[in-house]
XYZ file of C-alpha atoms in Angstrom:
530
model
C 63.280 -10.722 -1.114
C 65.325 -10.316 -4.293
C 62.424 -9.169 -6.416
C 61.215 -6.265 -4.357
C 64.498 -4.422 -4.149
C 65.254 -4.531 -7.879
C 65.090 -0.747 -7.851
C 68.159 -0.577 -5.586
C 70.070 -3.137 -7.636
C 69.186 -1.169 -10.743
C 70.599 1.973 -9.123
C 73.781 0.149 -8.117
C 74.451 -1.192 -11.579
C 73.087 1.735 -13.610
C 75.400 3.120 -16.253
C 76.679 6.610 -15.575
C 74.245 8.878 -17.375
C 73.265 12.495 -17.844
C 71.097 12.372 -14.730
C 74.076 11.634 -12.502
C 75.812 14.766 -13.741
C 72.792 16.978 -13.166
C 72.609 15.575 -9.631
C 76.289 16.447 -9.102
C 75.695 19.998 -10.297
C 72.505 20.511 -8.273
C 74.026 19.130 -5.065
C 77.395 20.690 -5.898
C 76.088 24.224 -6.306
C 74.995 24.092 -2.687
C 78.559 23.292 -1.750
C 79.922 25.936 -4.073
C 77.763 28.471 -2.203
C 78.764 27.045 1.202
C 82.441 27.473 0.491
C 81.984 30.937 -0.979
C 79.991 32.064 2.064
C 82.267 30.499 4.676
C 85.562 31.667 3.212
C 84.697 35.098 1.787
C 84.603 36.493 5.330
C 88.365 36.077 5.686
C 88.809 38.322 2.632
C 87.016 41.235 4.270
C 87.873 41.047 8.000
C 90.830 43.438 7.609
C 88.599 45.864 5.730
C 85.949 45.754 8.483
C 88.673 46.627 10.980
C 89.766 49.620 8.929
C 86.247 50.943 8.423
C 84.800 50.447 11.895
C 87.768 50.395 14.271
C 89.925 53.239 13.038
C 91.932 54.874 15.841
C 92.986 58.480 15.214
C 96.725 58.953 15.301
C 97.533 55.224 15.346
C 100.522 54.117 13.265
C 98.639 50.996 12.142
C 95.239 50.807 10.401
C 92.261 49.856 12.584
C 91.751 46.147 13.195
C 88.951 44.115 14.735
C 89.433 43.556 18.494
C 90.155 39.859 19.261
C 86.692 39.021 20.553
C 84.973 40.732 17.593
C 87.302 39.058 15.118
C 86.634 35.665 16.703
C 82.890 36.303 16.574
C 82.860 37.424 12.934
C 85.045 34.522 11.783
C 83.514 31.888 14.012
C 79.825 32.572 14.336
C 79.101 30.896 10.982
C 80.872 27.762 12.252
C 78.627 27.659 15.323
C 75.618 27.923 13.037
C 76.994 25.239 10.734
C 77.536 22.829 13.623
C 73.957 23.305 14.849
C 72.609 23.016 11.297
C 74.498 19.783 10.600
C 72.989 18.082 13.637
C 69.484 19.475 13.187
C 69.058 19.053 9.424
C 70.934 15.737 9.460
C 68.298 14.408 11.848
C 65.457 16.082 9.941
C 66.679 14.624 6.638
C 66.125 11.121 8.026
C 62.736 12.075 9.471
C 61.134 14.048 6.625
C 63.081 12.889 3.611
C 66.091 14.396 1.872
C 64.280 16.436 -0.716
C 61.907 18.471 1.474
C 64.648 19.541 3.843
C 66.985 20.343 0.944
C 64.784 23.209 -0.224
C 64.624 24.688 3.281
C 68.390 24.860 3.713
C 68.806 26.548 0.354
C 66.249 29.283 1.046
C 67.824 29.945 4.427
C 71.227 30.355 2.767
C 69.905 32.782 0.125
C 68.051 34.988 2.593
C 70.855 35.162 5.154
C 73.516 35.776 2.529
C 71.688 38.884 1.384
C 70.821 39.966 4.927
C 74.421 39.725 6.141
C 75.403 42.335 3.558
C 72.523 44.624 4.605
C 73.501 44.969 8.246
C 71.737 47.747 10.134
C 73.051 51.022 11.452
C 76.312 52.898 11.190
C 77.783 52.151 14.607
C 80.451 49.431 14.671
C 78.477 47.613 17.337
C 75.181 47.451 15.446
C 76.795 46.629 12.103
C 78.861 43.775 13.504
C 76.074 42.437 15.705
C 73.671 42.137 12.775
C 76.461 40.726 10.615
C 77.132 38.035 13.240
C 73.420 37.315 13.692
C 72.841 36.643 10.001
C 76.153 34.796 9.607
C 74.975 32.413 12.327
C 71.754 31.578 10.465
C 73.644 31.445 7.191
C 75.887 28.853 8.832
C 72.797 27.004 10.047
C 71.596 26.619 6.456
C 75.065 25.668 5.227
C 75.211 23.016 7.958
C 72.127 21.339 6.533
C 73.734 21.140 3.135
C 76.533 18.835 4.312
C 74.574 15.719 5.331
C 71.882 16.249 2.688
C 74.160 16.766 -0.328
C 76.318 13.794 0.622
C 73.371 11.517 1.333
C 71.448 12.469 -1.811
C 74.497 11.880 -3.980
C 75.403 8.568 -2.363
C 71.815 7.322 -2.702
C 71.545 8.273 -6.368
C 74.938 6.962 -7.428
C 75.887 3.549 -8.782
C 78.299 1.211 -7.046
C 81.234 1.682 -9.365
C 81.585 5.461 -9.384
C 79.829 6.447 -6.153
C 82.992 7.704 -4.452
C 83.855 9.924 -7.401
C 80.345 11.379 -7.518
C 80.230 12.286 -3.822
C 83.776 13.636 -4.020
C 82.800 15.720 -7.074
C 80.002 17.363 -5.083
C 82.516 18.165 -2.371
C 85.081 19.382 -4.920
C 82.718 22.199 -5.846
C 83.940 23.682 -2.574
C 87.258 24.365 -4.269
C 85.507 26.325 -7.002
C 83.523 28.214 -4.371
C 86.720 29.335 -2.621
C 88.200 30.237 -6.010
C 85.097 32.187 -7.047
C 85.179 34.117 -3.764
C 88.781 35.134 -4.372
C 88.289 36.038 -8.038
C 85.139 38.034 -7.343
C 86.878 39.947 -4.531
C 89.769 40.727 -6.899
C 87.390 42.092 -9.553
C 85.317 44.187 -7.135
C 88.322 45.608 -5.290
C 90.111 46.390 -8.565
C 87.009 48.167 -9.884
C 86.567 50.247 -6.709
C 90.301 50.905 -6.638
C 90.112 52.332 -10.169
C 87.037 54.492 -9.468
C 87.945 55.805 -6.010
C 91.616 56.611 -5.763
C 92.977 56.724 -2.220
C 96.416 57.295 -0.642
C 98.191 54.670 1.497
C 97.451 54.636 5.227
C 100.835 56.081 6.195
C 100.310 59.092 3.915
C 96.749 59.900 4.953
C 95.202 57.742 7.675
C 91.631 58.927 7.228
C 91.743 59.314 3.461
C 93.085 55.773 2.915
C 89.615 54.330 3.612
C 87.190 55.885 1.140
C 83.498 55.927 2.214
C 82.692 53.634 -0.739
C 84.851 50.888 0.820
C 81.795 50.055 2.906
C 80.079 48.745 -0.229
C 82.944 46.417 -1.069
C 82.482 43.956 1.781
C 78.688 44.092 1.501
C 78.725 43.248 -2.209
C 81.226 40.410 -1.674
C 79.025 38.846 1.028
C 75.727 39.279 -0.822
C 76.818 37.759 -4.117
C 76.938 34.420 -2.277
C 73.180 34.116 -2.687
C 73.226 34.036 -6.504
C 74.457 30.461 -7.158
C 72.053 29.112 -4.538
C 69.077 30.922 -6.061
C 69.962 29.632 -9.517
C 69.700 25.993 -8.473
C 66.594 26.326 -6.302
C 64.190 25.429 -9.107
C 66.154 22.316 -10.048
C 66.377 21.188 -6.441
C 62.622 21.316 -6.163
C 62.197 19.186 -9.297
C 64.475 16.374 -8.088
C 62.498 13.340 -6.894
C 63.147 11.931 -3.400
C 65.979 9.369 -3.459
C 64.852 5.799 -4.157
C 66.655 4.470 -1.103
C 64.796 6.813 1.198
C 61.450 6.050 -0.419
C 62.031 2.282 -0.446
C 63.951 1.650 2.787
C 62.711 4.407 5.091
C 59.293 5.426 3.750
C 58.709 1.770 2.712
C 57.132 2.663 -0.601
C 58.946 0.549 -3.184
C 56.344 1.259 -5.844
C 56.920 5.010 -5.637
C 60.697 4.547 -5.570
C 60.558 2.429 -8.702
C 58.350 4.920 -10.523
C 60.606 7.846 -9.551
C 63.762 6.129 -10.681
C 62.291 4.834 -13.947
C 61.422 8.456 -14.795
C 64.856 9.899 -14.180
C 67.135 6.983 -15.003
C 65.440 5.952 -18.250
C 65.487 2.321 -17.140
C 62.689 -0.170 -16.912
C 62.870 -1.805 -13.507
C 60.868 -5.013 -13.403
C 58.577 -4.415 -10.524
C 57.085 -7.768 -9.716
C 56.214 -8.572 -6.128
C 55.549 -4.929 -5.298
C 52.812 -5.844 -2.897
C 55.031 -8.431 -1.248
C 57.800 -5.850 -1.013
C 56.420 -3.752 1.762
C 55.553 -6.645 4.017
C 59.015 -8.180 4.007
C 61.051 -5.063 4.794
C 60.231 -4.960 8.471
C 61.566 -5.193 12.020
C 65.050 -6.571 12.802
C 66.674 -3.666 11.033
C 64.735 -0.947 12.814
C 67.198 -0.241 15.613
C 67.748 3.446 16.386
C 70.858 5.500 16.958
C 71.002 5.036 20.737
C 70.746 1.245 20.843
C 73.166 -1.555 21.700
C 72.721 -2.932 18.200
C 73.843 0.324 16.593
C 76.788 0.523 18.978
C 77.973 -2.998 18.261
C 77.563 -2.628 14.513
C 78.489 0.942 13.745
C 79.851 2.352 17.009
C 83.512 2.150 15.984
C 82.672 3.388 12.510
C 81.016 6.479 13.959
C 83.997 7.028 16.264
C 86.254 6.733 13.223
C 84.318 9.192 11.048
C 83.868 11.753 13.861
C 87.444 11.650 15.186
C 89.164 11.839 11.776
C 86.951 14.728 10.648
C 87.532 16.522 13.969
C 91.330 16.197 13.733
C 91.453 17.102 10.060
C 89.462 20.308 10.529
C 91.699 21.489 13.381
C 94.601 21.442 10.941
C 92.639 22.539 7.896
C 90.882 25.589 9.284
C 93.786 26.845 11.331
C 95.677 27.102 8.050
C 92.862 28.464 6.001
C 91.850 31.342 8.219
C 95.381 32.440 8.931
C 96.666 32.345 5.407
C 96.694 36.104 5.337
C 98.869 36.251 8.482
C 101.273 33.699 7.048
C 101.455 35.683 3.817
C 102.329 38.888 5.642
C 104.864 37.025 7.803
C 106.697 35.825 4.679
C 106.295 39.160 2.911
C 103.754 38.182 0.238
C 101.380 40.859 1.459
C 103.072 44.185 2.280
C 102.632 45.909 5.651
C 99.083 47.177 6.126
C 100.108 50.800 6.529
C 101.694 50.883 3.059
C 98.310 50.247 1.405
C 94.879 51.792 1.336
C 91.841 49.815 2.507
C 90.614 48.502 -0.848
C 94.124 47.688 -2.043
C 94.529 45.434 0.994
C 91.406 43.450 0.068
C 92.841 43.065 -3.431
C 96.201 41.753 -2.199
C 94.667 39.297 0.300
C 92.222 37.998 -2.314
C 95.030 37.577 -4.825
C 97.138 35.519 -2.425
C 94.199 33.284 -1.423
C 93.178 32.745 -5.040
C 96.716 31.673 -5.957
C 96.756 29.057 -3.209
C 93.281 27.824 -4.185
C 94.254 27.587 -7.833
C 97.574 25.803 -7.279
C 96.747 23.415 -4.467
C 93.156 23.392 -3.226
C 91.306 22.786 -6.493
C 93.745 20.218 -7.977
C 93.735 18.274 -4.692
C 89.964 17.828 -4.803
C 89.977 16.567 -8.390
C 92.819 14.120 -7.746
C 90.475 12.584 -5.184
C 87.570 12.481 -7.642
C 89.654 10.609 -10.223
C 91.363 8.187 -7.860
C 88.891 7.473 -5.044
C 87.202 4.532 -6.772
C 90.541 3.146 -7.952
C 92.688 3.211 -4.817
C 89.913 3.456 -2.219
C 88.940 5.860 0.557
C 91.148 4.340 3.245
C 94.379 4.628 1.248
C 93.703 8.221 0.192
C 92.922 9.252 3.771
C 95.991 7.550 5.195
C 98.346 9.005 2.560
C 96.787 12.452 3.077
C 97.209 12.522 6.850
C 100.747 11.111 6.618
C 101.904 13.662 4.047
C 100.281 16.524 5.976
C 102.221 15.419 9.074
C 105.479 15.344 7.109
C 104.972 18.806 5.585
C 103.855 20.384 8.854
C 107.047 19.238 10.531
C 109.051 20.343 7.496
C 107.573 23.833 7.952
C 107.898 23.868 11.720
C 111.315 22.482 12.541
C 113.408 24.844 10.373
C 110.811 27.629 10.788
C 113.408 30.332 11.375
C 115.067 29.415 8.076
C 111.780 30.017 6.191
C 111.325 33.511 7.638
C 114.658 34.737 6.277
C 114.524 36.779 3.052
C 114.866 34.665 -0.080
C 113.384 31.524 1.405
C 109.739 32.483 1.050
C 109.125 30.477 -2.084
C 110.111 27.248 -0.320
C 107.721 28.045 2.501
C 104.839 28.682 0.133
C 105.538 25.473 -1.794
C 105.501 23.343 1.382
C 102.439 25.215 2.621
C 100.643 24.543 -0.687
C 101.580 20.875 -0.546
C 100.025 20.562 2.917
C 96.822 21.936 1.411
C 97.057 19.698 -1.615
C 97.274 16.594 0.564
C 94.451 17.772 2.801
C 92.188 17.870 -0.249
C 93.655 14.825 -1.970
C 93.174 13.103 1.347
C 91.085 13.436 4.480
C 89.255 16.649 3.583
C 87.440 14.785 0.799
C 87.270 11.273 2.271
C 85.870 12.348 5.648
C 82.945 13.791 3.675
C 82.442 10.756 1.421
C 82.653 7.847 3.858
C 79.899 8.728 6.393
C 77.451 8.929 3.477
C 78.195 5.310 2.580
C 78.620 3.152 5.655
C 75.485 3.780 7.763
C 71.941 2.410 7.271
C 69.551 4.501 5.133
C 67.295 5.619 7.965
C 70.259 6.909 10.004
C 72.518 7.921 7.123
C 71.806 11.631 7.124
C 71.884 11.804 10.950
C 75.256 10.027 11.203
C 76.709 12.171 8.445
C 75.471 15.248 10.320
C 77.099 14.052 13.559
C 80.408 13.388 11.783
C 80.308 16.758 10.028
C 79.432 18.570 13.268
C 82.418 17.044 15.011
C 84.461 18.366 12.083
C 83.086 21.855 12.674
C 84.025 21.540 16.334
C 87.558 20.881 15.099
C 87.288 23.900 12.814
C 86.488 26.093 15.813
C 89.377 24.673 17.804
C 91.609 25.254 14.772
C 90.370 28.718 13.985
C 90.297 30.158 17.515
C 92.849 28.015 19.240
C 95.313 28.975 16.545
C 94.380 32.647 16.735
C 95.657 32.684 20.305
C 98.341 29.995 20.023
C 100.172 31.531 17.085
C 100.737 34.850 18.884
C 104.407 35.513 19.643
C 105.726 34.316 23.021
C 106.732 37.859 23.872
C 103.560 39.702 24.885
C 104.919 43.019 23.623
C 105.021 41.624 20.076
C 101.539 40.057 20.171
C 98.668 41.681 18.242
C 96.714 44.351 20.106
C 94.458 42.777 22.717
C 95.889 39.265 22.517
C 97.794 37.447 25.277
C 101.191 35.923 24.456
C 100.973 32.584 22.608
C 103.435 29.828 21.773
C 104.462 31.343 18.431
C 103.873 30.138 14.874
C 106.611 27.500 14.981
C 105.261 25.667 18.034
C 101.741 25.958 16.679
C 102.852 24.188 13.510
C 104.396 21.405 15.611
C 101.075 20.988 17.452
C 99.302 20.736 14.075
C 101.797 18.108 12.929
C 100.893 15.973 15.957
C 97.176 16.472 15.257
C 97.666 15.112 11.724
C 99.576 12.131 13.059
C 96.639 11.287 15.350
C 94.349 11.565 12.326
C 96.379 8.880 10.567
C 95.929 6.537 13.575
C 92.167 7.044 13.815
C 91.812 6.322 10.080
C 92.200 2.629 10.937
C 88.708 2.628 12.492
C 87.023 3.494 9.193
C 85.987 0.625 6.860
C 86.716 0.648 3.107
C 83.543 1.083 1.057
C 85.042 1.007 -2.438
C 82.950 -0.973 -4.917
C 80.377 -2.176 -2.376
C 76.688 -1.345 -2.459
C 75.303 0.892 0.299
C 73.116 -1.936 1.591
C 76.136 -4.219 1.800
C 78.126 -1.622 3.785
C 75.321 -0.945 6.252
C 74.354 -4.676 6.289
C 70.749 -3.761 5.561
C 70.523 -6.528 2.976
C 71.609 -9.193 5.516
C 68.725 -8.349 7.838
C 66.225 -8.347 5.038
C 67.543 -11.649 3.712
C 67.308 -13.259 7.157
C 63.772 -12.013 7.595
C 62.861 -13.175 4.101
C 64.120 -16.645 5.031
C 62.072 -16.624 8.229
C 58.933 -15.671 6.318
C 59.499 -18.596 3.918
C 60.133 -21.052 6.782
C 56.749 -20.412 8.345
């Protein structure tokens, strides 16, 4: 058996080379685009409210009604969840590479289409926006299991964690790029089309050209994806898929010799195909899968679910937190484009100071201290900081204490990214067998997106003040920001407990983690006995 899988051993022990970095960039640009597309919507929701839901004579600028706001912010998540399950499954059926091109094209087309929504009526504009955001999400969903699986199957044993984490870390740059681009566009429009603040001139504060701002911000998301399309198509299928799933060791060896500049001795090629059979062919819904990987799947799905509740509730409501602590002035004191500028500036600062560094801490340390430790530390610190924000919440809202609030808030983000946000993405790509790897990663990611929806919408309603009179227009009374933060603290604590179900994959080969080599070795022995 040893001879026929030399290609996989060669991959495991290959030196880090130029090819690994191109793979990180090709897979990473997908993630860069994903993050840009998912998060840029929160930069423009206030603007959409001003343009399409202006009420004459109101003291406050127009804002999206609760159900519209939930739809605009959440429809991409619904698409992502569906895409993760569908493309995850398809990636195991058709191969990683074929499906990878499909998801990218879908993302490019829908990115452009969501900025070209039809009509002038609020209803038609927002309906088309939601329609294309759903399919954009569907494409983004496919990128999760495929990027992770491709990277884990190309990487060597020693630095695999860092490589997969580096692909994921491109998300940080995507969020950053979204913020920076929004700052540039809004500053440019601000300079060209001067407008008074809302309180001075309600109608005049939103110039007609403001309608271009949100469209341009959404459409630019297609550029990075288009740029990498050609390279994605040139990548060969991963050797592990070709050898273990498509059972063509010869092809796998040829592919890898081309890209890795290594000469893999390929004796016993004919023997290879015959010995990789049966025993290890159990499917997802079998007793064997349940006994071997059932708890692992529970671990990866539950931790990702709990993390995303906390992560997305923070991320989408940054702008509300900023206005609560006075970082963003009251809406009526600004014109429409100025508001986009201020929101983008605040989000970019947080991304720069905590989101991006957190991701890269993970990249540098994941193969040294291991996935388990990083995830446990992350969840624990997030719990601590959430309670530190929640318990003396009143203290943080008083003038002069805002800086402390922002520092603690940034630290929560830092430990989400140097912690479970990165590890929940890495681990499912390593611990399941090759022919179910993409499917299981898709299932884990989809349960994360379910958490994101709970976080995003649950929090939208929960964080409303307890006094209905003070709640935002159209919302019922909630439990207030302080109690919501306590709930999130508890969620993080649960995440730390569920982490104990996930095995450590540091320094082990993929076949060792999924026990694929045991089966093959047993079968090899049986063949020799006869």
